[in-house]
PDB file of C-alpha atoms in Angstrom:
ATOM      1  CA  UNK A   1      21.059 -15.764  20.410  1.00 55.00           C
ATOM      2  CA  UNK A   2      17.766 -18.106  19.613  1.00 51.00           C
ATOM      3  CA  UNK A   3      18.084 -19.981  16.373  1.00 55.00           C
ATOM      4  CA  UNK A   4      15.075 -19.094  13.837  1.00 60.00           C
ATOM      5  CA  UNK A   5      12.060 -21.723  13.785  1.00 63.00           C
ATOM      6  CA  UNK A   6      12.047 -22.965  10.195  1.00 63.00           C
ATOM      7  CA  UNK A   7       9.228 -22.224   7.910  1.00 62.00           C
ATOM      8  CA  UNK A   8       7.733 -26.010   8.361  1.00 67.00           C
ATOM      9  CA  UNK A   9       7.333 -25.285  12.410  1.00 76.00           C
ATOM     10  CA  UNK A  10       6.144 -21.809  12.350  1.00 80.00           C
ATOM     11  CA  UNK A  11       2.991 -21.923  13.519  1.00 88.00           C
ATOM     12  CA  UNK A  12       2.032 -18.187  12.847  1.00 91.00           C
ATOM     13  CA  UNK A  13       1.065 -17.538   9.240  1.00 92.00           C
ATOM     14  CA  UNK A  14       2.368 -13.923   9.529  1.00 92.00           C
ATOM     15  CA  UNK A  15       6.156 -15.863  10.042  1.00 92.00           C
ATOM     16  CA  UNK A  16       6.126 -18.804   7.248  1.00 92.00           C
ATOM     17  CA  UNK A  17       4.519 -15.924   4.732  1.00 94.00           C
ATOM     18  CA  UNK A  18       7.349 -13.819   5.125  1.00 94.00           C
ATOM     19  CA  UNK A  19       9.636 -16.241   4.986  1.00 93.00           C
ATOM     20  CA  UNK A  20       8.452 -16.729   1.346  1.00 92.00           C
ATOM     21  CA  UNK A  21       7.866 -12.821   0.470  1.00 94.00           C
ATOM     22  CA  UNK A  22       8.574 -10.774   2.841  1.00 91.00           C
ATOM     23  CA  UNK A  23      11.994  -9.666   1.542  1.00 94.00           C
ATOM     24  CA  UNK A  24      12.396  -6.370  -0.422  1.00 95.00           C
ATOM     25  CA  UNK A  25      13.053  -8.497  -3.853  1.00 97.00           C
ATOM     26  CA  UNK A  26      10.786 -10.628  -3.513  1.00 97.00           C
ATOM     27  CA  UNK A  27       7.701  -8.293  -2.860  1.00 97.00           C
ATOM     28  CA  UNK A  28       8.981  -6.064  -6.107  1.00 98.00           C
ATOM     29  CA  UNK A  29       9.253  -8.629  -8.274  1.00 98.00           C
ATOM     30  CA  UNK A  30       5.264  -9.348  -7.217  1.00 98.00           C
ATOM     31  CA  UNK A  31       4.399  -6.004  -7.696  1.00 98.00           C
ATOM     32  CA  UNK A  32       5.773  -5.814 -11.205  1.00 98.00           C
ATOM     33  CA  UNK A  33       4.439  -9.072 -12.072  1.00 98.00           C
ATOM     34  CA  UNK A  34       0.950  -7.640 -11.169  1.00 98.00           C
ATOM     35  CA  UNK A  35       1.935  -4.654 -13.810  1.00 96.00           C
ATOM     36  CA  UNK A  36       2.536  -7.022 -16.516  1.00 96.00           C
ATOM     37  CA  UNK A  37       6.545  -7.293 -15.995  1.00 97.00           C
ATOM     38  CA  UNK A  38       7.403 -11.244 -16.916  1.00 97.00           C
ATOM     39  CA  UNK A  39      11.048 -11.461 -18.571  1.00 97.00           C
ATOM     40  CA  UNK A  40      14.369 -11.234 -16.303  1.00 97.00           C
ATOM     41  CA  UNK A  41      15.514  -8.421 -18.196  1.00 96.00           C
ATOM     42  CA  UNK A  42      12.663  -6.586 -17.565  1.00 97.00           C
ATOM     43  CA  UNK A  43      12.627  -7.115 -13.734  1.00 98.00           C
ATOM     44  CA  UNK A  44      15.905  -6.510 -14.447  1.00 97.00           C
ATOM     45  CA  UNK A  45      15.596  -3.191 -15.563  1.00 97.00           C
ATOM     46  CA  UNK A  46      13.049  -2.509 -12.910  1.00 97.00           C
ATOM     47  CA  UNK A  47      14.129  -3.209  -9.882  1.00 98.00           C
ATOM     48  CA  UNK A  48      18.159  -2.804 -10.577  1.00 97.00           C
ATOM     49  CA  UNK A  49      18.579  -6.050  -8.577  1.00 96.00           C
ATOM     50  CA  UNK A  50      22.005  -8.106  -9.237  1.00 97.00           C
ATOM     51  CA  UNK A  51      21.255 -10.424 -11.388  1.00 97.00           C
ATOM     52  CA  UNK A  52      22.431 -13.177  -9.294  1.00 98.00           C
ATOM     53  CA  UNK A  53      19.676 -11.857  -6.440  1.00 97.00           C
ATOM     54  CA  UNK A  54      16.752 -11.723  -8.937  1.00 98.00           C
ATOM     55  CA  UNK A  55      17.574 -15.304  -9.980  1.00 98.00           C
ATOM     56  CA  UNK A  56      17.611 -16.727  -6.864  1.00 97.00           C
ATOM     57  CA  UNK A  57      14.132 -14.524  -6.107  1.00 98.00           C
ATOM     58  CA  UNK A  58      12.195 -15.743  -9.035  1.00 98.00           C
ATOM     59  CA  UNK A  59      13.451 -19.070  -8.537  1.00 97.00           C
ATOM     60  CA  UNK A  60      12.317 -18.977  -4.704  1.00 97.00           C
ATOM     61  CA  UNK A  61       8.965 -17.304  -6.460  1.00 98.00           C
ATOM     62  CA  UNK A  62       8.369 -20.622  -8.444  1.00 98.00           C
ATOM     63  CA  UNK A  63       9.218 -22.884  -6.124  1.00 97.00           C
ATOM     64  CA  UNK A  64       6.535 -20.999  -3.372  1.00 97.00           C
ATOM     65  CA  UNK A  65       4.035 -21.310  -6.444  1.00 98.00           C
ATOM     66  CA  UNK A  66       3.716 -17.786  -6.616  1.00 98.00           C
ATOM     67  CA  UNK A  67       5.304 -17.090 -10.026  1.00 98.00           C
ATOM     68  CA  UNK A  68       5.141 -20.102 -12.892  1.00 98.00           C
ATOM     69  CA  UNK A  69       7.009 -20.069 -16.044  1.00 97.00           C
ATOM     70  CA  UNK A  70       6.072 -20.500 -19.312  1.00 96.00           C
ATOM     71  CA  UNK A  71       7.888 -19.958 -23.029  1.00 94.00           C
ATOM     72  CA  UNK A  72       7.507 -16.621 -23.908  1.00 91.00           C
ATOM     73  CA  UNK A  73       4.390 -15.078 -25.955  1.00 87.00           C
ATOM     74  CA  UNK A  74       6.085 -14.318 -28.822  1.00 90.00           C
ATOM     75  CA  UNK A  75       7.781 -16.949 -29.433  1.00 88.00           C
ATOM     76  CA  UNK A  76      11.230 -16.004 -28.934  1.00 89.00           C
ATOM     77  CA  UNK A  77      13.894 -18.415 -27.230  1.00 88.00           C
ATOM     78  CA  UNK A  78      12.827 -16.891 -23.768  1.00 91.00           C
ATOM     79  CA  UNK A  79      10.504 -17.913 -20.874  1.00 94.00           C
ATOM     80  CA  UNK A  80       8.324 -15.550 -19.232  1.00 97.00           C
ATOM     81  CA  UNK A  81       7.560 -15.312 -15.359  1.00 98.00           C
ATOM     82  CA  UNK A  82       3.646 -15.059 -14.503  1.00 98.00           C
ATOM     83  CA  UNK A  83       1.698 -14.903 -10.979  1.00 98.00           C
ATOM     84  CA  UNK A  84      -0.079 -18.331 -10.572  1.00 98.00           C
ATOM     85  CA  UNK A  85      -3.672 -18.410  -8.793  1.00 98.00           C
ATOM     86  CA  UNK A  86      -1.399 -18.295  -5.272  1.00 98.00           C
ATOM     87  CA  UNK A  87       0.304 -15.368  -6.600  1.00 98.00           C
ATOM     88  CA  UNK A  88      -2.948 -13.429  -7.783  1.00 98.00           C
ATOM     89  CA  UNK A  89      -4.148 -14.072  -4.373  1.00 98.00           C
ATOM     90  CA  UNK A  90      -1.453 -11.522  -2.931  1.00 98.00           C
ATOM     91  CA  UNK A  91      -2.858  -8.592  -4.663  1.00 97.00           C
ATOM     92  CA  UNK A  92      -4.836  -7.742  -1.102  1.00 96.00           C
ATOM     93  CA  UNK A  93      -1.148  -7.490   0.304  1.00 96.00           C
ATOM     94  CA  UNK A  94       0.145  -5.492  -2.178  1.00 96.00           C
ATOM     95  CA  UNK A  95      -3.066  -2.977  -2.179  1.00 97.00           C
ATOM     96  CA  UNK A  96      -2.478  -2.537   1.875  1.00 96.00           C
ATOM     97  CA  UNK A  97       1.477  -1.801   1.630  1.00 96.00           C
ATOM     98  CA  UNK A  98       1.123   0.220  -1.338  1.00 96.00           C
ATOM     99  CA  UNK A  99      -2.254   2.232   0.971  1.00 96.00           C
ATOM    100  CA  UNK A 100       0.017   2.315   4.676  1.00 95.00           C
ATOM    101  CA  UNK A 101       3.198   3.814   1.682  1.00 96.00           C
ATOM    102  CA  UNK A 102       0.535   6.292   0.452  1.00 94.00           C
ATOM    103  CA  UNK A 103      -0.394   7.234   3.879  1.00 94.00           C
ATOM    104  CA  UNK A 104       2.593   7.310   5.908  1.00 96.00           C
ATOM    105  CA  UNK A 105       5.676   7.988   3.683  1.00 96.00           C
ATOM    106  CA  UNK A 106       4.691  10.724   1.490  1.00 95.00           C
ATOM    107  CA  UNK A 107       4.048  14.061   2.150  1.00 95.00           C
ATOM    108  CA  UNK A 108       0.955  15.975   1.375  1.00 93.00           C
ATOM    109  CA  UNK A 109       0.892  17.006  -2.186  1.00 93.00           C
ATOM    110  CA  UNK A 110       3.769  14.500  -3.000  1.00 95.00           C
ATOM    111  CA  UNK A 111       3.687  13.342  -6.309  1.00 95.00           C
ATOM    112  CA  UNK A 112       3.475   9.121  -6.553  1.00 94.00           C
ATOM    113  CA  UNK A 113       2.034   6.347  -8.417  1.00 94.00           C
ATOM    114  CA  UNK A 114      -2.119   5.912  -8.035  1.00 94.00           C
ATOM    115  CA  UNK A 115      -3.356   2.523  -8.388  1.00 94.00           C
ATOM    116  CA  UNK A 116      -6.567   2.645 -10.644  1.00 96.00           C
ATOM    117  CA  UNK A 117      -9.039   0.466 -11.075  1.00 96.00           C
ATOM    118  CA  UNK A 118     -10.021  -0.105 -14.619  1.00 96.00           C
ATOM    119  CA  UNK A 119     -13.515   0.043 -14.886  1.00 97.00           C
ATOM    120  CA  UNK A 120     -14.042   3.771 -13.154  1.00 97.00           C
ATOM    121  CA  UNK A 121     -10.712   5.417 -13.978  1.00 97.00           C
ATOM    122  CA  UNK A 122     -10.802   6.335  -9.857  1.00 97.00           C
ATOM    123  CA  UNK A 123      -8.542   5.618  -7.407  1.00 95.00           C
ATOM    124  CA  UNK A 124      -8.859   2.317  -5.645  1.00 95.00           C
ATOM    125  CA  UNK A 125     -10.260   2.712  -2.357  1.00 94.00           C
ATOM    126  CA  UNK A 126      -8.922   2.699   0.756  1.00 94.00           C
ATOM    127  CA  UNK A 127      -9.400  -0.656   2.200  1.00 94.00           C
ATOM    128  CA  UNK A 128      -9.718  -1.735   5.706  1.00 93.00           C
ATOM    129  CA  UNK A 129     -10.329  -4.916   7.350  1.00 94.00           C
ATOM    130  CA  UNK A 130     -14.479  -4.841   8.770  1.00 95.00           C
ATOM    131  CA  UNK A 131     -16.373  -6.916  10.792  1.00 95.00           C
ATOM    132  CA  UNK A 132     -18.745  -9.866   9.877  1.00 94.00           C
ATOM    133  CA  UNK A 133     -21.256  -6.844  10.272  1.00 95.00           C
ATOM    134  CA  UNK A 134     -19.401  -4.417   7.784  1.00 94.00           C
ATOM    135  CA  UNK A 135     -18.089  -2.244  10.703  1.00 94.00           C
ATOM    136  CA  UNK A 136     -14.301  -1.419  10.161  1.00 93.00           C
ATOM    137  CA  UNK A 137     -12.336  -3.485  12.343  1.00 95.00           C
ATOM    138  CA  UNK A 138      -9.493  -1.499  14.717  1.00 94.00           C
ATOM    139  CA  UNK A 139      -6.370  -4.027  16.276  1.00 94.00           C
ATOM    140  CA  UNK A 140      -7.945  -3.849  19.584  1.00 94.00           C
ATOM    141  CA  UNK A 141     -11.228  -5.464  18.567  1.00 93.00           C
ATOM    142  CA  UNK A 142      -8.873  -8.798  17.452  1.00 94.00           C
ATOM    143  CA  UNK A 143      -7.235 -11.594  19.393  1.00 94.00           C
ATOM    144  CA  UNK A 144      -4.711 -13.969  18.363  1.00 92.00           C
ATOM    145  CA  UNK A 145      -5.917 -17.621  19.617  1.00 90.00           C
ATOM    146  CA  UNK A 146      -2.091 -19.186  19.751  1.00 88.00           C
ATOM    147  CA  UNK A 147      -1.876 -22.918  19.815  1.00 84.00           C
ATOM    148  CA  UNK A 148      -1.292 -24.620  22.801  1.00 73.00           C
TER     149      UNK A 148
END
């Protein structure tokens, strides 16, 4: 069997991103940081992850730069996890699993979480890649130029 490339030599992004968050733990523990989750216990209570596994997540998190720490807001002995810039910037990821979920693993009439955005109390949209033109943009109109 082929070893694994390491994250350093993969050359497609797809690969050295999901070595960072592409495991199950890893992509909750975004999710509830982007609903306002930021103690252990709380991820704790969350996700029911061992807390052995949610350690070693959140410490993976902040050493990515996706999660920072900082002492907690009310003062209390405890630190608090939060999404850094890098981390903020995954909310596009998020938005797209949490669409394909809504699309493909419920069934019609299914009850399930709606994301809403804030300022219309609607639904987010759907959202698709599109063209430089604003056309939606299907896999077949795409090309991956691989390095030589």
């Amino acid at each position: 069997m082929p070893s694994r490339k390491s994250a350093s030599t993969e050359t497609c992004p797809v690969a050295r991103s999901v070595d960072v968050i592409g495991d199950r733990w890893s992509l909750l523990i975004v999710r509830d940081a982007f609903d306002g989750v930021s103690r252990f216990g709380d991820f704790q209570r969350s996700l029911g992850a061992a807390r052995n596994i949610l350690a070693e997540r959140l410490r993976r998190l902040v050493e990515a730069e996706i999660l920072t720490t900082r002492p907690a807001s009310d003062g209390t002995a405890y630190q608090e996890y939060v999404l850094t810039a890098r981390g903020e910037r995954l909310f596009p990821l998020v938005v797209a699993l949490r669409q394909w979920g809504e699309q493909h693993l419920f069934e019609r009439g299914e009850p399930h979480s709606t994301l809403i955005d804030r300022s219309t109390g609607q639904p987010v949209p759907f959202m698709a890649p599109k063209t430089s033109d604003g056309e939606p943009l299907e896999p077949d109109g795409t090309v991956v130029k691989k390095l030589q």
